PDB file of C-alpha atoms in Angstrom:
ATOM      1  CA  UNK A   1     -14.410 -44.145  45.702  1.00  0.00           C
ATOM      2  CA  UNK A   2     -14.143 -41.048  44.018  1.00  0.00           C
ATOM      3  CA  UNK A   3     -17.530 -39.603  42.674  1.00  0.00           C
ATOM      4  CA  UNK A   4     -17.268 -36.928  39.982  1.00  0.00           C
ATOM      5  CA  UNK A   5     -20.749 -35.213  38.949  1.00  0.00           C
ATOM      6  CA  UNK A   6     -20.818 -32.294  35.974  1.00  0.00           C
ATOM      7  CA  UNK A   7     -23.255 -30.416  34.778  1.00  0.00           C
ATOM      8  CA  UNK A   8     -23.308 -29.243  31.381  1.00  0.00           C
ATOM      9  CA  UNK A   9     -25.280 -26.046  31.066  1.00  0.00           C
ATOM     10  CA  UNK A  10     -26.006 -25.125  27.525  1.00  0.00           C
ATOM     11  CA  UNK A  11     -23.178 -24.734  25.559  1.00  0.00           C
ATOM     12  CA  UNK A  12     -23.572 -22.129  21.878  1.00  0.00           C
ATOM     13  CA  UNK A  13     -20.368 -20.079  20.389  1.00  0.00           C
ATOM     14  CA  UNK A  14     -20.427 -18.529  17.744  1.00  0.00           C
ATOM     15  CA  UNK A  15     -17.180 -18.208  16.131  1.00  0.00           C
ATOM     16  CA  UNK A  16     -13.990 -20.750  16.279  1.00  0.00           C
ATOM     17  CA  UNK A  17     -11.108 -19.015  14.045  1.00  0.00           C
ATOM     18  CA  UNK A  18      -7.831 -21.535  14.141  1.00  0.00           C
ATOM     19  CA  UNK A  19      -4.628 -21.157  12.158  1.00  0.00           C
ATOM     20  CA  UNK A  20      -3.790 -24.409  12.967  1.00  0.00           C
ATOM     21  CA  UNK A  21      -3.633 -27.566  14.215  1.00  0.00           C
ATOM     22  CA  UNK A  22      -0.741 -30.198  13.643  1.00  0.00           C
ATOM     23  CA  UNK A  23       1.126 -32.407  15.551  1.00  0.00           C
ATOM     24  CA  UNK A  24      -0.806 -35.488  16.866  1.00  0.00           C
ATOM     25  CA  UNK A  25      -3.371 -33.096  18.406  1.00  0.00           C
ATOM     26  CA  UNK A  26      -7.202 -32.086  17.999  1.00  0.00           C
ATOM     27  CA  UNK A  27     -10.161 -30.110  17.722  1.00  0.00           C
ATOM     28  CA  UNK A  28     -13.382 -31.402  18.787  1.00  0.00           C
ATOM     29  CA  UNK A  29     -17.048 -30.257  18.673  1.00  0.00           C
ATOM     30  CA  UNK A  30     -18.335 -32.665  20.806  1.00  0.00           C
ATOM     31  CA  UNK A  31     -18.092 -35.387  23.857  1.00  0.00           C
ATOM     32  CA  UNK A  32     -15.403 -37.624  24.840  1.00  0.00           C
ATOM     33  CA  UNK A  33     -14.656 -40.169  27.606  1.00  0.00           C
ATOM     34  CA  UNK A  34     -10.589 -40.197  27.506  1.00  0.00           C
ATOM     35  CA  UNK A  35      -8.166 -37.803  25.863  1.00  0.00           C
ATOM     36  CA  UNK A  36      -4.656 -39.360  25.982  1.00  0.00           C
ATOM     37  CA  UNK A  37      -2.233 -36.593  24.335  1.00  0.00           C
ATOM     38  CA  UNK A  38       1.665 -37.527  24.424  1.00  0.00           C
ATOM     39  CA  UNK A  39       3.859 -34.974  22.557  1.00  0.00           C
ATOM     40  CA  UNK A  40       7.725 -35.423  22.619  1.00  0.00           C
ATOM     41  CA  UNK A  41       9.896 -33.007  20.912  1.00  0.00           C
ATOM     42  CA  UNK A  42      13.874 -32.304  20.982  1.00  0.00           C
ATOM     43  CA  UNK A  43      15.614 -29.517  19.615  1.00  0.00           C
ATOM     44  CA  UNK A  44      18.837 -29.100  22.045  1.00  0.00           C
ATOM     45  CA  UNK A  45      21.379 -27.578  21.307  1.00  0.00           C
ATOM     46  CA  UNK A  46      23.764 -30.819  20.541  1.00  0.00           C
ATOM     47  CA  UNK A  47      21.239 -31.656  17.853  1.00  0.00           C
ATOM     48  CA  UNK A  48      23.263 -28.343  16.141  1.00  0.00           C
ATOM     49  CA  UNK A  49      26.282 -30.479  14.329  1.00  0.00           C
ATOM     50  CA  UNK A  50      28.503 -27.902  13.274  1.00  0.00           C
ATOM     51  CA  UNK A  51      30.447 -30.925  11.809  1.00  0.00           C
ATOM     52  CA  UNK A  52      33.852 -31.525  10.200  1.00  0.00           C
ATOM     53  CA  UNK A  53      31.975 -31.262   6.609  1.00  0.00           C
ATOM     54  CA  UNK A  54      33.695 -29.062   4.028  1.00  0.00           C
ATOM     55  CA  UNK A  55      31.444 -26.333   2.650  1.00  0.00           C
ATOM     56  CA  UNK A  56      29.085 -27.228  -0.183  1.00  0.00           C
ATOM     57  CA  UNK A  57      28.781 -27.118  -3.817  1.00  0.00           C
ATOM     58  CA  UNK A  58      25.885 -25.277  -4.522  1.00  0.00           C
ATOM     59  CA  UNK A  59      22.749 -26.943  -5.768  1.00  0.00           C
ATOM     60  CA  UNK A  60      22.872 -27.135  -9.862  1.00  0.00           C
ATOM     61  CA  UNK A  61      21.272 -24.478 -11.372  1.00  0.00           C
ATOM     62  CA  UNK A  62      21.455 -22.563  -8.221  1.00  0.00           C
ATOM     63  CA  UNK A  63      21.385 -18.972  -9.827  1.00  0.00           C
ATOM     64  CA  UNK A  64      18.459 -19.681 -12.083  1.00  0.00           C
ATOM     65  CA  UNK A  65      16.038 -20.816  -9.289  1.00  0.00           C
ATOM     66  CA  UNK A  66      13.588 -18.066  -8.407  1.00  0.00           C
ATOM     67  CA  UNK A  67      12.848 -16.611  -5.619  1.00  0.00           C
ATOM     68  CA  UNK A  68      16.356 -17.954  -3.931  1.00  0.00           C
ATOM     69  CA  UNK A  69      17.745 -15.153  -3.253  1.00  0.00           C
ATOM     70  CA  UNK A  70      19.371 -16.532  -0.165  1.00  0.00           C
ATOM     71  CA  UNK A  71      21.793 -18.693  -2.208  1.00  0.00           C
ATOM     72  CA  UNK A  72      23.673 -15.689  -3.848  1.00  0.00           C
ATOM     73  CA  UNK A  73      24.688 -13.924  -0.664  1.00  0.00           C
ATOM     74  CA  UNK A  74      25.715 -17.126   1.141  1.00  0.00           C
ATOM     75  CA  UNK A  75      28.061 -17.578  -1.671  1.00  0.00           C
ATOM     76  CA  UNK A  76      29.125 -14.582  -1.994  1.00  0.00           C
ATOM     77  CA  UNK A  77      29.886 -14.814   2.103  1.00  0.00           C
ATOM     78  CA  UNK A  78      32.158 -17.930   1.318  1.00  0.00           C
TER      79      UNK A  78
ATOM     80  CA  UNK B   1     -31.134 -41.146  40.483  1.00  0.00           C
ATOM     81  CA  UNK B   2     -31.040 -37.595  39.458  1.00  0.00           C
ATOM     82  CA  UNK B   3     -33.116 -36.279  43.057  1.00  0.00           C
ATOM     83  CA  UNK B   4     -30.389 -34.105  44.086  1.00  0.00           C
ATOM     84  CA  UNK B   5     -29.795 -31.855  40.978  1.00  0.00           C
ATOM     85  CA  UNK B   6     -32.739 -29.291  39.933  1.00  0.00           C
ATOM     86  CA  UNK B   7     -32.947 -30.309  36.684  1.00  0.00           C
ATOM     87  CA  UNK B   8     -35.352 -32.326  35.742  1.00  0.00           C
ATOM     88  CA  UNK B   9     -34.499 -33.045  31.941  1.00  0.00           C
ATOM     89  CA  UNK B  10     -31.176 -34.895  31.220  1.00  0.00           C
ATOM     90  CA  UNK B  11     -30.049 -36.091  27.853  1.00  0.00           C
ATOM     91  CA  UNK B  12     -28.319 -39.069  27.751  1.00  0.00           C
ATOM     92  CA  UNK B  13     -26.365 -38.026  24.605  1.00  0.00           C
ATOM     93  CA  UNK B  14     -25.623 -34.621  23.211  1.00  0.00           C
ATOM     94  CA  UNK B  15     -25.327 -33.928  19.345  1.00  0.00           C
ATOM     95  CA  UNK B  16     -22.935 -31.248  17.677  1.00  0.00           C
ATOM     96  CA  UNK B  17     -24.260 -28.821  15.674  1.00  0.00           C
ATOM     97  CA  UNK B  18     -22.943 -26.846  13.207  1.00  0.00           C
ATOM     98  CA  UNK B  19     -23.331 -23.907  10.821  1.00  0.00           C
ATOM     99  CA  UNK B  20     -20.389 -23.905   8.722  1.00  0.00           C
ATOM    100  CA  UNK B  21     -16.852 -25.651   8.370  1.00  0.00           C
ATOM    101  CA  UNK B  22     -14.554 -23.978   6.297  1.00  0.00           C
ATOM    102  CA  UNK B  23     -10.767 -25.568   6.480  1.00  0.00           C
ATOM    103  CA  UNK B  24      -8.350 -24.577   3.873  1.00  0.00           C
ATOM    104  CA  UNK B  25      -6.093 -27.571   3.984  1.00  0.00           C
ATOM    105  CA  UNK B  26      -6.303 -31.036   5.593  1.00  0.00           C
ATOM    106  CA  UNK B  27      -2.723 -32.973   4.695  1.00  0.00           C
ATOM    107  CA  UNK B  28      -0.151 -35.352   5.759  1.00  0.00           C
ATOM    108  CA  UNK B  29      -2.656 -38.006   7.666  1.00  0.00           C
ATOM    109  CA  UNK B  30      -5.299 -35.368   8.804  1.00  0.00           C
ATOM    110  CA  UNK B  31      -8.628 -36.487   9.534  1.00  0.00           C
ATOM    111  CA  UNK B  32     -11.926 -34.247   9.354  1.00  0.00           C
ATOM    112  CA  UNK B  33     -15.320 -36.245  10.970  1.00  0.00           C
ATOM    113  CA  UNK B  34     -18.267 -35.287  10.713  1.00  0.00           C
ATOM    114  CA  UNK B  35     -19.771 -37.670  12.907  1.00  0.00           C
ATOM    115  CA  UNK B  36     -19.121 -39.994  15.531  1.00  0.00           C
ATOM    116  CA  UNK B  37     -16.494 -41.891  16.458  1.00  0.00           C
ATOM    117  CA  UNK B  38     -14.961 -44.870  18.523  1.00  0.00           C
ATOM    118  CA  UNK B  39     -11.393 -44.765  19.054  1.00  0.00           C
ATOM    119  CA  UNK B  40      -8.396 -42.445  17.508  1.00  0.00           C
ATOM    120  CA  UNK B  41      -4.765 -43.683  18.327  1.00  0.00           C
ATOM    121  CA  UNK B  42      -3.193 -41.630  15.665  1.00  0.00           C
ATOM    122  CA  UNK B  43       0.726 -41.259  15.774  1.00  0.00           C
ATOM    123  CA  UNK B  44       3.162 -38.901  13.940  1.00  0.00           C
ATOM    124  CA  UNK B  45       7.607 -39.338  13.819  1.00  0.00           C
ATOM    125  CA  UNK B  46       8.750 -36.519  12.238  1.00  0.00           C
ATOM    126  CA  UNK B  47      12.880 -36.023  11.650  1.00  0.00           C
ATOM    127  CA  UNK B  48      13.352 -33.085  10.780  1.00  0.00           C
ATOM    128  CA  UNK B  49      16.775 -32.262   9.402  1.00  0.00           C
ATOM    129  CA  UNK B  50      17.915 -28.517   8.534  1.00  0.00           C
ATOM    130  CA  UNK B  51      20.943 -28.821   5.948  1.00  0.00           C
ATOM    131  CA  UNK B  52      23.103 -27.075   3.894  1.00  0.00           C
ATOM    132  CA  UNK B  53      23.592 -29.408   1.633  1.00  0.00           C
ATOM    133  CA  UNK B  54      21.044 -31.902   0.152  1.00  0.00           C
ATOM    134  CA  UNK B  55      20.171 -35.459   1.645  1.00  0.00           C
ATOM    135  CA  UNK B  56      22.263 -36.477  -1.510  1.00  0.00           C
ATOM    136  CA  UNK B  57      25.049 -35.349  -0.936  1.00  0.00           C
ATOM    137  CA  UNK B  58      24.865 -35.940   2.927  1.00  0.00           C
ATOM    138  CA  UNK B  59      23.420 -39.397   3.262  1.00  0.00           C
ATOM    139  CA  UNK B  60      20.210 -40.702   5.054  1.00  0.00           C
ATOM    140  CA  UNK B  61      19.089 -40.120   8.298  1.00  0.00           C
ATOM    141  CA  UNK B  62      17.311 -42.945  10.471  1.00  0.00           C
ATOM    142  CA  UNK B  63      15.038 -43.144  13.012  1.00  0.00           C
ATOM    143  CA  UNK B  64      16.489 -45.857  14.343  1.00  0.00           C
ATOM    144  CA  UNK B  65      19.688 -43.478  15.553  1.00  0.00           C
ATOM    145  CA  UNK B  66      17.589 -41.758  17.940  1.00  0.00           C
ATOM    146  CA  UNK B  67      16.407 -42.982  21.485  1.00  0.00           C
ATOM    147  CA  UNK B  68      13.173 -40.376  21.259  1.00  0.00           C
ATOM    148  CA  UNK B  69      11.945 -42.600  18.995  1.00  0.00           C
ATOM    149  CA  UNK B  70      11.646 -46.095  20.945  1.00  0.00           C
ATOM    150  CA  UNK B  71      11.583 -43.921  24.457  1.00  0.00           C
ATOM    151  CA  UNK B  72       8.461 -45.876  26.593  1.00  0.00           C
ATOM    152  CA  UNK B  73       5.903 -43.245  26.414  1.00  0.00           C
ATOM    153  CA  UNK B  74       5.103 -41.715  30.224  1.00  0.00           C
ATOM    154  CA  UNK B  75       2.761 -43.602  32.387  1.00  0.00           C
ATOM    155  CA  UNK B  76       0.119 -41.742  34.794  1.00  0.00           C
ATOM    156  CA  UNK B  77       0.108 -42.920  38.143  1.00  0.00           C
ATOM    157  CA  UNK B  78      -3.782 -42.785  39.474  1.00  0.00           C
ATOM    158  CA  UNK B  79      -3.060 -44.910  42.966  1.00  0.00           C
ATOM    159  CA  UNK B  80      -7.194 -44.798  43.200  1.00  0.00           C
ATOM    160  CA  UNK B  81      -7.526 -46.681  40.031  1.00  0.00           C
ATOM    161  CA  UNK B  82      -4.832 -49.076  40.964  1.00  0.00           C
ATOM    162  CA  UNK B  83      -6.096 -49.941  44.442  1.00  0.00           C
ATOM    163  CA  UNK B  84      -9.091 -50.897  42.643  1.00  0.00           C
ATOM    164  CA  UNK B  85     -11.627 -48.022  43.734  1.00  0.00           C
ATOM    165  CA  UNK B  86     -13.069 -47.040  40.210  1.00  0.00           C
ATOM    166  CA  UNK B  87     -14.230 -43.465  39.347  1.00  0.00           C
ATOM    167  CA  UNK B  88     -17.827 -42.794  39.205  1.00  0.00           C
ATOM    168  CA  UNK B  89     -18.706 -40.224  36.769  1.00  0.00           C
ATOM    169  CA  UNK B  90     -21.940 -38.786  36.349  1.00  0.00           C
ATOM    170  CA  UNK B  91     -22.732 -36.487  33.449  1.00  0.00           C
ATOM    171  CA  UNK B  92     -25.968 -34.359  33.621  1.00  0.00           C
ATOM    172  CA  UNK B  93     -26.971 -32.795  30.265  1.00  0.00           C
ATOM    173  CA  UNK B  94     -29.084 -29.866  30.321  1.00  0.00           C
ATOM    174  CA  UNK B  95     -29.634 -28.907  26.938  1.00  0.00           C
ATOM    175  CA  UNK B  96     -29.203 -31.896  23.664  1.00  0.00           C
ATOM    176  CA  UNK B  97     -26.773 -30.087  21.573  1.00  0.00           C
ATOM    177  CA  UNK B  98     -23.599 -28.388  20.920  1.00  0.00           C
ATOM    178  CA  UNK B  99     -23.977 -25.762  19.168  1.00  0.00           C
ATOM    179  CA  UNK B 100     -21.108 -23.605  17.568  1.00  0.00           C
ATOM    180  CA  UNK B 101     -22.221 -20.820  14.381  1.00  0.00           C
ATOM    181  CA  UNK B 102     -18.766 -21.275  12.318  1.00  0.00           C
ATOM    182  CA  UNK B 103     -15.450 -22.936  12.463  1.00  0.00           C
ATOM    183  CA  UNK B 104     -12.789 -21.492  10.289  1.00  0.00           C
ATOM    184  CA  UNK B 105      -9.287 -23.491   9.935  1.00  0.00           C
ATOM    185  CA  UNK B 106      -6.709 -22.506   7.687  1.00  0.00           C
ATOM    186  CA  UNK B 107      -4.314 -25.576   8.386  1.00  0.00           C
ATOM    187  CA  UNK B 108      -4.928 -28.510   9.903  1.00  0.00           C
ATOM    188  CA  UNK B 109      -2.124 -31.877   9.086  1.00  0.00           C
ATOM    189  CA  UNK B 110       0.159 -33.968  10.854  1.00  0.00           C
ATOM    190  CA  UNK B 111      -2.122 -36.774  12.265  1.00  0.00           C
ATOM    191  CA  UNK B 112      -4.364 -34.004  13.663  1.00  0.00           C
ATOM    192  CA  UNK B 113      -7.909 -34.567  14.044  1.00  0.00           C
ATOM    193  CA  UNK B 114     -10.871 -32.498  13.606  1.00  0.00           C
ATOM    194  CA  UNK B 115     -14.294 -34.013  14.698  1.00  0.00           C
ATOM    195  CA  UNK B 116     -17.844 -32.569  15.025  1.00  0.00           C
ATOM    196  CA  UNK B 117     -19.141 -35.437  17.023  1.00  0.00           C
ATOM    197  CA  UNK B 118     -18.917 -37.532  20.127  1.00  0.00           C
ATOM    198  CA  UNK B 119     -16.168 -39.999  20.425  1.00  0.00           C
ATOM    199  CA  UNK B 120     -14.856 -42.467  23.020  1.00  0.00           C
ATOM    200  CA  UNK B 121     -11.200 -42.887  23.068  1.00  0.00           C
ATOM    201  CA  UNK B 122      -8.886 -40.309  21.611  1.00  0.00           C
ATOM    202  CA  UNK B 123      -5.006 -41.133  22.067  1.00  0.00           C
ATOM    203  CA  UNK B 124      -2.531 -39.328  20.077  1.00  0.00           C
ATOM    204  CA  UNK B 125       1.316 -39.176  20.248  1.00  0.00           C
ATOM    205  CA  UNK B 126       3.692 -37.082  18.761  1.00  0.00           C
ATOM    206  CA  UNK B 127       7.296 -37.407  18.609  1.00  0.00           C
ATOM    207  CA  UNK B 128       9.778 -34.709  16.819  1.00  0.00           C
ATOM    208  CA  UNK B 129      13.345 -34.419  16.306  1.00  0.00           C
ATOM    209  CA  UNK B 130      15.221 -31.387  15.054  1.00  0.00           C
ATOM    210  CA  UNK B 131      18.236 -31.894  13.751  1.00  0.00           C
ATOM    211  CA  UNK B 132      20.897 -28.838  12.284  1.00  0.00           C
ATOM    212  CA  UNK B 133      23.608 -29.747  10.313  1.00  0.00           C
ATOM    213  CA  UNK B 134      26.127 -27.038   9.475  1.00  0.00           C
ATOM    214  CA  UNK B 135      29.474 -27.028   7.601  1.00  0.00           C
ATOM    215  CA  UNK B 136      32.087 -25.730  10.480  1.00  0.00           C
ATOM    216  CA  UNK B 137      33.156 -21.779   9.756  1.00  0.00           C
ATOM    217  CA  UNK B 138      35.465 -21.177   8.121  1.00  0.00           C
ATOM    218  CA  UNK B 139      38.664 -19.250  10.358  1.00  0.00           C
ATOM    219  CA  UNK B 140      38.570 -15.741   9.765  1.00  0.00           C
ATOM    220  CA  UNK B 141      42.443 -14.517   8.731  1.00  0.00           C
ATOM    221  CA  UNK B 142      44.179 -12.395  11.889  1.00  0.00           C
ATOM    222  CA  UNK B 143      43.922  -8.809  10.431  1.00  0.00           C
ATOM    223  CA  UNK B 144      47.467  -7.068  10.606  1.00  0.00           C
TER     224      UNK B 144
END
């Protein structure tokens, strides 16, 4: 038998400042009996296909989007 | 009960309080609680494909492709709860409350959960693919 005794002393802050909070996860002000966080995430480097796809078309209208500058230069790098 | 601790006042339940919440943005399946609650299972997939072309062009992606997605989720092995020998917990409150002057959040989304409260059961599970899909380069001309 395993006994398990806490104390909580008083417990005040004053300021929480969080960018953010995503993913299946959480932020709590308060009590809980069972926290059961799984988090599975893949990004290796197979999931780069550098595949047998000839280049693209640009998008329609490409030129005329704002604020995509990006699109120009890749063009102009093919 | 309580002979061996000094304390003589104990509160069965403590409350959260709280000056201010100020969140900018709760999306995509968040949940802000003010209050209490019972059980959470919240869950998020996410496949998240980088392209250069559109989905159009390149076709659909499905979640049934990838084994992350149907992958039996880790089990914790507690051989004391399994031989049968239960945990005793026993929580001593000194003071009724929580308290906390401000909480600023600029984003919160995702199946994310913010909660000033008490709650029972919180399980949450998160499973993300990243996916890149390039065109191949194209082969650079010998220079003479």
């Amino acid at each position: 038998m395993l006994k398990l005794k806490v104390i909580n002393h008083v417990l005040s802050v004053g300021q929480i400042d969080v960018l953010g909070v995503s993913s299946a996860s959480m932020l709590q002000v308060g009590d809980t009996d069972f926290v059961n966080l799984y988090s599975m995430f893949d990004t290796p480097p197979e999931s780069v296909i550098v595949g047998p796809l000839a280049p693209f078309p640009l998008p329609q209208n490409a030129r005329q989007s704002l604020g995509e500058s990006k699109i120009e230069s890749d063009e102009d790098d093919d | 009960m309580m002979i061996n601790h000094p304390f003589n006042e104990s509160y069965p339940i403590r409350t959260a309080k709280l000056g201010t919440l100020y969140i900018i943005s709760a999306s995509q399946a968040a949940a802000v609680q003010i209050g209490d609650r019972g059980s959470t299972n919240a869950k998020l997939f996410a496949l998240a494909v980088q392209r250069r072309a559109d989905h159009k062009t390149s076709g659909d992606v499905f979640f049934e492709s990838y084994r992350i997605f149907d992958r039996p989720l880790p089990v914790l092995s507690d051989p004391e709860y399994e031989n049968g020998d239960m945990i005793q917990i026993e929580r001593i409150h000194c003071s009724p409350y929580i308290t906390v002057g401000r909480i600023k959040i600029i984003a919160t989304g995702s199946s994310a959960s913010i909660q000033i409260g008490n709650s029972m059961r919180y399980t949450a599970e998160s499973r993300i693919k990243h996916i890149r899909q390039y065109p191949r380069p194209r082969p650079v001309p010998p220079v003479n």
